Coordinates of C-alpha atoms in Angstrom, one line a residue:
X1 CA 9.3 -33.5 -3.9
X2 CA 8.5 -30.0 -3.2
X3 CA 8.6 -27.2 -6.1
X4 CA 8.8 -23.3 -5.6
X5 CA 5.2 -23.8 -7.5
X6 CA 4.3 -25.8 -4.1
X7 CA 5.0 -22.7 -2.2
X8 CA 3.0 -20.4 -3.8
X9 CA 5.5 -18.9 -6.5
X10 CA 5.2 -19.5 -10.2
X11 CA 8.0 -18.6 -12.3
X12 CA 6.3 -19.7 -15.1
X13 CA 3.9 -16.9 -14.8
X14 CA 6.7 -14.1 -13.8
X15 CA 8.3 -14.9 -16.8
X16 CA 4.8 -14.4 -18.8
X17 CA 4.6 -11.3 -17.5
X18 CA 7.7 -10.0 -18.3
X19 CA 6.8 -10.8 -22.3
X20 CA 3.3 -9.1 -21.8
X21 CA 4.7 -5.8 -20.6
X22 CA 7.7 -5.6 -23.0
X23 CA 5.9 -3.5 -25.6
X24 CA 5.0 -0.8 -22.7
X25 CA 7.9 -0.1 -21.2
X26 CA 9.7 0.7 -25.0
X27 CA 6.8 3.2 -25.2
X28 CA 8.4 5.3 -22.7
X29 CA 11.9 5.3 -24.5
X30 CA 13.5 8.8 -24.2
X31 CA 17.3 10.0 -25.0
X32 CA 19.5 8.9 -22.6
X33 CA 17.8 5.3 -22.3
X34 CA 20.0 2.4 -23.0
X35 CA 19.4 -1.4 -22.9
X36 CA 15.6 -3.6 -22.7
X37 CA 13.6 -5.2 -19.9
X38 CA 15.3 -7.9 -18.5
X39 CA 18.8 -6.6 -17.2
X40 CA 20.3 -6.8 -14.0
X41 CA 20.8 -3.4 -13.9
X42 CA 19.1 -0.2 -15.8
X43 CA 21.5 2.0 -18.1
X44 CA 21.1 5.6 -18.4
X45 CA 23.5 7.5 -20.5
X46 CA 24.4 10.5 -19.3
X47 CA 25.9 12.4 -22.2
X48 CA 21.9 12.8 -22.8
X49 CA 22.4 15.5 -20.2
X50 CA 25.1 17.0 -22.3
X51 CA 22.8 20.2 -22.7
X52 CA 23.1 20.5 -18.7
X53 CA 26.0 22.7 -17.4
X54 CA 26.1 22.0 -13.9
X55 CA 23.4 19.7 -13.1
X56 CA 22.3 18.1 -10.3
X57 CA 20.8 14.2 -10.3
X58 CA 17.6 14.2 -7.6
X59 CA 15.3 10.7 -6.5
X60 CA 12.9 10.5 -5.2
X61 CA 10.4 7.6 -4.2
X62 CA 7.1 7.0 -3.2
X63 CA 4.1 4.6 -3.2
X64 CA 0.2 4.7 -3.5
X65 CA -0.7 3.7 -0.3
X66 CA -4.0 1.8 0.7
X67 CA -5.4 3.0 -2.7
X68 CA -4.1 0.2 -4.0
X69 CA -7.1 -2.5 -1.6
X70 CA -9.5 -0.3 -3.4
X71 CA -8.5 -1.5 -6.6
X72 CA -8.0 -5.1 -6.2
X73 CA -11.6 -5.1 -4.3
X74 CA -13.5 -3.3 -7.5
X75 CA -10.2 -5.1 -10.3
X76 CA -9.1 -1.7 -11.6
X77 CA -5.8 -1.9 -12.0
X78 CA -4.6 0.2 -15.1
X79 CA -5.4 3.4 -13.5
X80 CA -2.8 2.9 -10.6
X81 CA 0.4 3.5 -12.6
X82 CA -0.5 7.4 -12.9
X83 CA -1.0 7.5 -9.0
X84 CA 2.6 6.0 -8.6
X85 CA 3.9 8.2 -11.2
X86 CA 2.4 11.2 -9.9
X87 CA 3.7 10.4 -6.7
X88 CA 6.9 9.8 -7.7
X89 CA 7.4 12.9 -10.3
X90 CA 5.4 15.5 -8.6
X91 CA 7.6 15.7 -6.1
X92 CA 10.8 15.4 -8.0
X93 CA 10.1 18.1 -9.8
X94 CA 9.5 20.5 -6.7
X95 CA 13.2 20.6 -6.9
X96 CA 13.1 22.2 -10.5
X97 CA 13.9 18.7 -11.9
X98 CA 13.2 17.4 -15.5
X99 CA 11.9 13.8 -14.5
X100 CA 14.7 11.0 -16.8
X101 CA 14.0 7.8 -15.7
X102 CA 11.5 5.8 -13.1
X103 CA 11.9 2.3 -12.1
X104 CA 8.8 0.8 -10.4
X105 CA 8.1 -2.7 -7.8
X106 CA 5.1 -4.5 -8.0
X107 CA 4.1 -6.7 -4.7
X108 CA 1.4 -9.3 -5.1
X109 CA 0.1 -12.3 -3.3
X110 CA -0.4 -13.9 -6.5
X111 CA 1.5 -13.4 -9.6
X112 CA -1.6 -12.8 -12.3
X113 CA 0.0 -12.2 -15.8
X114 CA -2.9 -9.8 -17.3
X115 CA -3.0 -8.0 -13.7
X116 CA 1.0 -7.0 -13.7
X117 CA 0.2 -6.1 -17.8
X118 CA -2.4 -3.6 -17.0
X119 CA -0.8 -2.3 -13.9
X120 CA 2.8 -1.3 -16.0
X121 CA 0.7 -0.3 -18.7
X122 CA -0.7 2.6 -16.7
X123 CA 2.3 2.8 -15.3
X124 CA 4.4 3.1 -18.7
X125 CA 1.3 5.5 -20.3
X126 CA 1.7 8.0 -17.2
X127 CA 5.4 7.8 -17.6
X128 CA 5.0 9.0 -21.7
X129 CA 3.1 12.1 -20.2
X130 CA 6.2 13.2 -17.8
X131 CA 8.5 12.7 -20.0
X132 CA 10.1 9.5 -17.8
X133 CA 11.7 6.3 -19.4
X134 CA 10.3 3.2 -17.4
X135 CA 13.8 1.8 -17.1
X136 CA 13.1 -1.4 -15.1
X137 CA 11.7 -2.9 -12.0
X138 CA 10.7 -5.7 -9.9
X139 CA 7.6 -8.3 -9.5
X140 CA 7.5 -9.7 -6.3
X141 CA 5.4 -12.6 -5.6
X142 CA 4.7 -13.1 -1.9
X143 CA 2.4 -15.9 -1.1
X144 CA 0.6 -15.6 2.4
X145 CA 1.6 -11.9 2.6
X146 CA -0.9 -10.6 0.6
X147 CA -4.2 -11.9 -0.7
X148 CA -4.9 -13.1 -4.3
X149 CA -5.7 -10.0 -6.4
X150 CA -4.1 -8.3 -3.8
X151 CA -0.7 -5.7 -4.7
X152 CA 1.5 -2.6 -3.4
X153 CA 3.4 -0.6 -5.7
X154 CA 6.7 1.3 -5.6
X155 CA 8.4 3.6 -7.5
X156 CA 12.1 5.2 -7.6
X157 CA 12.0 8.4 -10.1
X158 CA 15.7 9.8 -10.5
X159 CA 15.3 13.6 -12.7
X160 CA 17.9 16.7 -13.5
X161 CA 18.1 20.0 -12.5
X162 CA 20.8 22.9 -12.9
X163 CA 22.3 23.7 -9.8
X164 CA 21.5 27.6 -10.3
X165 CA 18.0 27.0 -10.8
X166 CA 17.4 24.3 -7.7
X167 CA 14.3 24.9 -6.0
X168 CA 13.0 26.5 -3.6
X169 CA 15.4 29.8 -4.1
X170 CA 14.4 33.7 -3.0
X171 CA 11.0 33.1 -1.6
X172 CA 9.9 36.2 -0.4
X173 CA 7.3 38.2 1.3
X174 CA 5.2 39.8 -1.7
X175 CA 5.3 36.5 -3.8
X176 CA 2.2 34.8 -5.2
X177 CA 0.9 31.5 -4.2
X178 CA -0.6 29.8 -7.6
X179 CA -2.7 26.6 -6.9
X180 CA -2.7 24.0 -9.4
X181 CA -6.5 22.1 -9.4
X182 CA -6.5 18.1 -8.3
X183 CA -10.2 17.2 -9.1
X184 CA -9.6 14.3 -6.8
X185 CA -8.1 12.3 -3.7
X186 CA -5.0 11.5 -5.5
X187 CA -3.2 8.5 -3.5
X188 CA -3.4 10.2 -0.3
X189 CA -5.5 9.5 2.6
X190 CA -7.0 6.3 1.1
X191 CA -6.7 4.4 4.7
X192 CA -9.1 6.9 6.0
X193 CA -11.4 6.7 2.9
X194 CA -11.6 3.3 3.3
X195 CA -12.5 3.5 7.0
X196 CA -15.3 6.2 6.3
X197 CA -16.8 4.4 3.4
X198 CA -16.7 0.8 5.0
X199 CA -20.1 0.3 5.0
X200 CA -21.6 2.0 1.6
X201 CA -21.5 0.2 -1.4
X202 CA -18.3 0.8 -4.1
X203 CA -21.0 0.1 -7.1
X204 CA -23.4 2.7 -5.7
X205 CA -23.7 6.1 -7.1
X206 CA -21.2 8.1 -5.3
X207 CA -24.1 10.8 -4.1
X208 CA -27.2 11.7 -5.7
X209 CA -26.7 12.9 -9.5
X210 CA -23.1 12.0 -9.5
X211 CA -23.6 9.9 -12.7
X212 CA -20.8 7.6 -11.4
X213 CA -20.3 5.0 -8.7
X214 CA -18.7 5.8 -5.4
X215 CA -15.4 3.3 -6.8
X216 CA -15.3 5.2 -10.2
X217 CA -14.9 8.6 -7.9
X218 CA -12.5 7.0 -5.6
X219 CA -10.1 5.4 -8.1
X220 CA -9.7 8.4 -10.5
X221 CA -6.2 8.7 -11.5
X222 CA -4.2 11.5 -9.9
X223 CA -3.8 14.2 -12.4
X224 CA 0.5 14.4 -13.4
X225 CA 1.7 18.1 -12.3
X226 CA 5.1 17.4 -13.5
X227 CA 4.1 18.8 -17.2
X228 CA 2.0 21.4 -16.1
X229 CA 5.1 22.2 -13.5
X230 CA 7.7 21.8 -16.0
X231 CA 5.5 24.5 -18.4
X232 CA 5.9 27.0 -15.6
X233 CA 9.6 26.6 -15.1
X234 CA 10.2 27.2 -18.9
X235 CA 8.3 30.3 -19.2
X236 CA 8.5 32.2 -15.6
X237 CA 10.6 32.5 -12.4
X238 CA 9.0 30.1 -10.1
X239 CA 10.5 30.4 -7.2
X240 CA 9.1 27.2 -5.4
X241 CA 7.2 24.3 -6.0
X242 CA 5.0 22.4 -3.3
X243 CA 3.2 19.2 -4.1
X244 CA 0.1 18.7 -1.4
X245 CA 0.4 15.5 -0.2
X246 CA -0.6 13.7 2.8
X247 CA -0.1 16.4 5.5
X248 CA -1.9 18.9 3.6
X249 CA -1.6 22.6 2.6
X250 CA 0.0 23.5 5.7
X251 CA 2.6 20.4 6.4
X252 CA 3.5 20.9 2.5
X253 CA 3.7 24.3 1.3
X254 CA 5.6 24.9 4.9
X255 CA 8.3 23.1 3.7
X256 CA 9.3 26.1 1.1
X257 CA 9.1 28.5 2.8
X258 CA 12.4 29.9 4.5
X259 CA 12.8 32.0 8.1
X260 CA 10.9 35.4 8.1
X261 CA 8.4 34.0 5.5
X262 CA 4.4 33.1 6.0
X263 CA 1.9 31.9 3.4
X264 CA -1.6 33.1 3.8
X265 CA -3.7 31.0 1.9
X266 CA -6.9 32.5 1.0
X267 CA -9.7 29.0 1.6
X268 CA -12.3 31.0 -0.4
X269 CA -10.3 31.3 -3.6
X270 CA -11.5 27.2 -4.9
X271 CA -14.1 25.4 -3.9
X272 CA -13.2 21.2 -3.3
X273 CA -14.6 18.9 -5.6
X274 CA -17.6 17.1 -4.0
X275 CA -15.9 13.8 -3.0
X276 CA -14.4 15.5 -0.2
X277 CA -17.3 17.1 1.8
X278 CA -18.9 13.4 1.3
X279 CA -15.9 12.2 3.1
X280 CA -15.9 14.8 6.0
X281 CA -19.6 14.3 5.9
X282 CA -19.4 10.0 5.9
X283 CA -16.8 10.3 8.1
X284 CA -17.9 13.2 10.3
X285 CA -13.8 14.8 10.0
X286 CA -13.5 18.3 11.0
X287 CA -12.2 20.9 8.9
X288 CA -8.7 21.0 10.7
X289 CA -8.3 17.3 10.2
X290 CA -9.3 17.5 6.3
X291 CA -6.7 19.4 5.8
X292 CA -4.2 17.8 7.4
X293 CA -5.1 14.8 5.4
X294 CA -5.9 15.8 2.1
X295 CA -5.2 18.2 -0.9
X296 CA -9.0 19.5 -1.1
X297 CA -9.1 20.1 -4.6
X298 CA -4.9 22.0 -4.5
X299 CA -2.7 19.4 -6.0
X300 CA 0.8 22.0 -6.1
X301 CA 1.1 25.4 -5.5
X302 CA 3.8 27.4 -7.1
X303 CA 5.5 29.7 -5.4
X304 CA 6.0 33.2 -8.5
X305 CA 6.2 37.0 -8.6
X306 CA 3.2 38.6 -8.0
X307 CA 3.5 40.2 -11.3
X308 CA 3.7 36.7 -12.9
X309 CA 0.6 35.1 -11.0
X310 CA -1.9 36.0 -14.3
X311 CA 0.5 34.8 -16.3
X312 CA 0.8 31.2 -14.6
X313 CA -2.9 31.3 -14.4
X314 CA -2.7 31.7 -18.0
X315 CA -0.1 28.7 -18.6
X316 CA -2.2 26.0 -16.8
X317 CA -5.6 25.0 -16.8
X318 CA -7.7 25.4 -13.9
X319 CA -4.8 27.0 -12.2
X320 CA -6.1 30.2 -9.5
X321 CA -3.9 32.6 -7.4
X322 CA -4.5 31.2 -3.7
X323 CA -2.5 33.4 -1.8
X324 CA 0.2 34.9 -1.1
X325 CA 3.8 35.6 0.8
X326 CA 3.9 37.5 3.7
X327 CA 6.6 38.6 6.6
X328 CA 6.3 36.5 9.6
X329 CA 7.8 36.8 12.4
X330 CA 11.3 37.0 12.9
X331 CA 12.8 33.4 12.9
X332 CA 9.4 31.8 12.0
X333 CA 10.0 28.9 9.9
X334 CA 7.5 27.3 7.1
X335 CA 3.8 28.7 8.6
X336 CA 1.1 28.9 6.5
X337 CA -2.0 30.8 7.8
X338 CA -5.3 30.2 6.1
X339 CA -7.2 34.0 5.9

């Protein structure tokens, strides 16, 4: 007689892993945030957004990409959660948005109890930081998808905003670009990482005086711009938001900028953090396709005043004026030009 156990799928242990993440995902309890794990659906209550008075609900969803072979290959898993989160939030919150609620799906080949536990325990911890209440989600076991150790991960964020203060709104020539610092790769890129580094050693040191291996560097947790965003909303009048993703400075700040308008970013203002010239350098990338691919050390820019750009600076740490807005050409659409 043949048993879902037979195939490759143990209930037993789903169930397990349920229990072990219970405590985590109450950790990120927040107003509005009804019901436990274990529902068929997630409850929000939305006379928590009774303070709103004419909001908007945004999503938005995203993964961490290859990142994720990395970490089964060096069995680092609690680090991932902030990458999802990040993901997920960071670009909610371009759209002015106070993240509520984030509900996340874990894929594996095999469904290991302690692996799911520390995966939603970074996942829940990042989640505290934006302010997000892990609401729900999904383990998938898929045997002979993935390999043992082996996962993806998912995640659905769902924030408010007022519709007055939606973003982007009255970008204009004169405004100031204000980069926020990412120290690392984030989540973006990864399958190219992973090509470049294919034959150097994760347990290495990452390059000479680096005090940490090459996997320590790679896996760093994406830092969480949605409090650091949400700090700049409060206090000035950002007019735009743009979190550099896969596509880089250009694909991503483009999209805020309306006709008429060009960013000039100034490249000299930062300098990357080493990890990326050893990846142009492992991987012999040019500088066009490094930035198409990666933040280089710019994890947002916000889009303020000129006359508010010191104070922003002030607000966040790290955070430098990169540039600014300038005419373009009539009917030119989201350019940025770096100077």
């Amino acid at each position: 007689m043949s048993t879902y156990r037979d195939a490759g799928v143990d209930v037993d242990a789903g169930e397990e892993a349920v229990d072990r993440i219970r405590s985590a995902v109450a950790s990120t309890a927040r107003p509005g945030v009804l019901g436990s794990v274990g529902g068929f659906g997630a409850l929000f209550d939305l006379a928590a957004l009774r303070h709103y008075r004419d909001p908007l609900l945004v999503s938005s969803t995203d993964g961490v990409g290859t990142k994720a072979v990395l970490a089964a290959q060096l069995g680092v898993y609690d680090t991932l959660g902030f990458d999802l989160v990040a993901m997920c939030a960071d670009d909610l919150v371009c759209t002015g948005a106070e993240p509520l609620f984030l509900l996340d799906y874990v894929l594996v080949g095999h469904l290991d109890p302690d692996m799911v536990a520390r995966v939603v325990d970074g996942i829940a911890a990042a989640c505290r930081e934006v302010g997000a209440g892990l609401v729900g989600g999904e383990m998938a076991e898929h045997p002979g998808q993935l390999p043992e150790g082996e996962l993806d991960l998912a995640g659905f964020c769902v924030g408010a905003v007022e519709r007055d203060r939606l973003l982007p709104q009255r970008v204009e020539p004169g405004c100031a670009l204000v980069g926020l610092a990412s120290p690392n790769l984030r989540s973006n890129g990864f399958s190219l990482v992973r090509k470049v580094f294919a034959e150097r050693s994760l347990s290495g040191e990452a390059w000479a005086g680096a005090g940490r291996s090459l996997g320590q560097v790679l896996l760093e947790p994406s830092v969480l711009f949605a409090p650091r965003a949400r700090l700049l909303l409060d206090a000035l009048d950002v007019r735009a938001l743009a979190h550099i993703t896969g596509g880089g400075m250009a694909a991503k700040l483009g999209r805020v900028l309306p006709e008429g308008c060009t960013a000039v970013v100034d490249r000299a203002s930062w300098e990357p953090p080493r990890i990326f010239a050893e990846v142009q350098r492992a991987g012999r990338i040019s500088d066009d396709e490094m930035a198409r691919v990666f933040n280089l050390g710019i994890g947002m820019v916000a889009v303020v005043p000129a006359e508010q750009a010191a104070a922003a600076c002030s607000l966040v740490e790290g955070a430098r004026i990169v540039g600014e807005v300038v005419a373009a050409d009539t009917g030119a659409v989201g350019r940025v030009r770096w100077s």
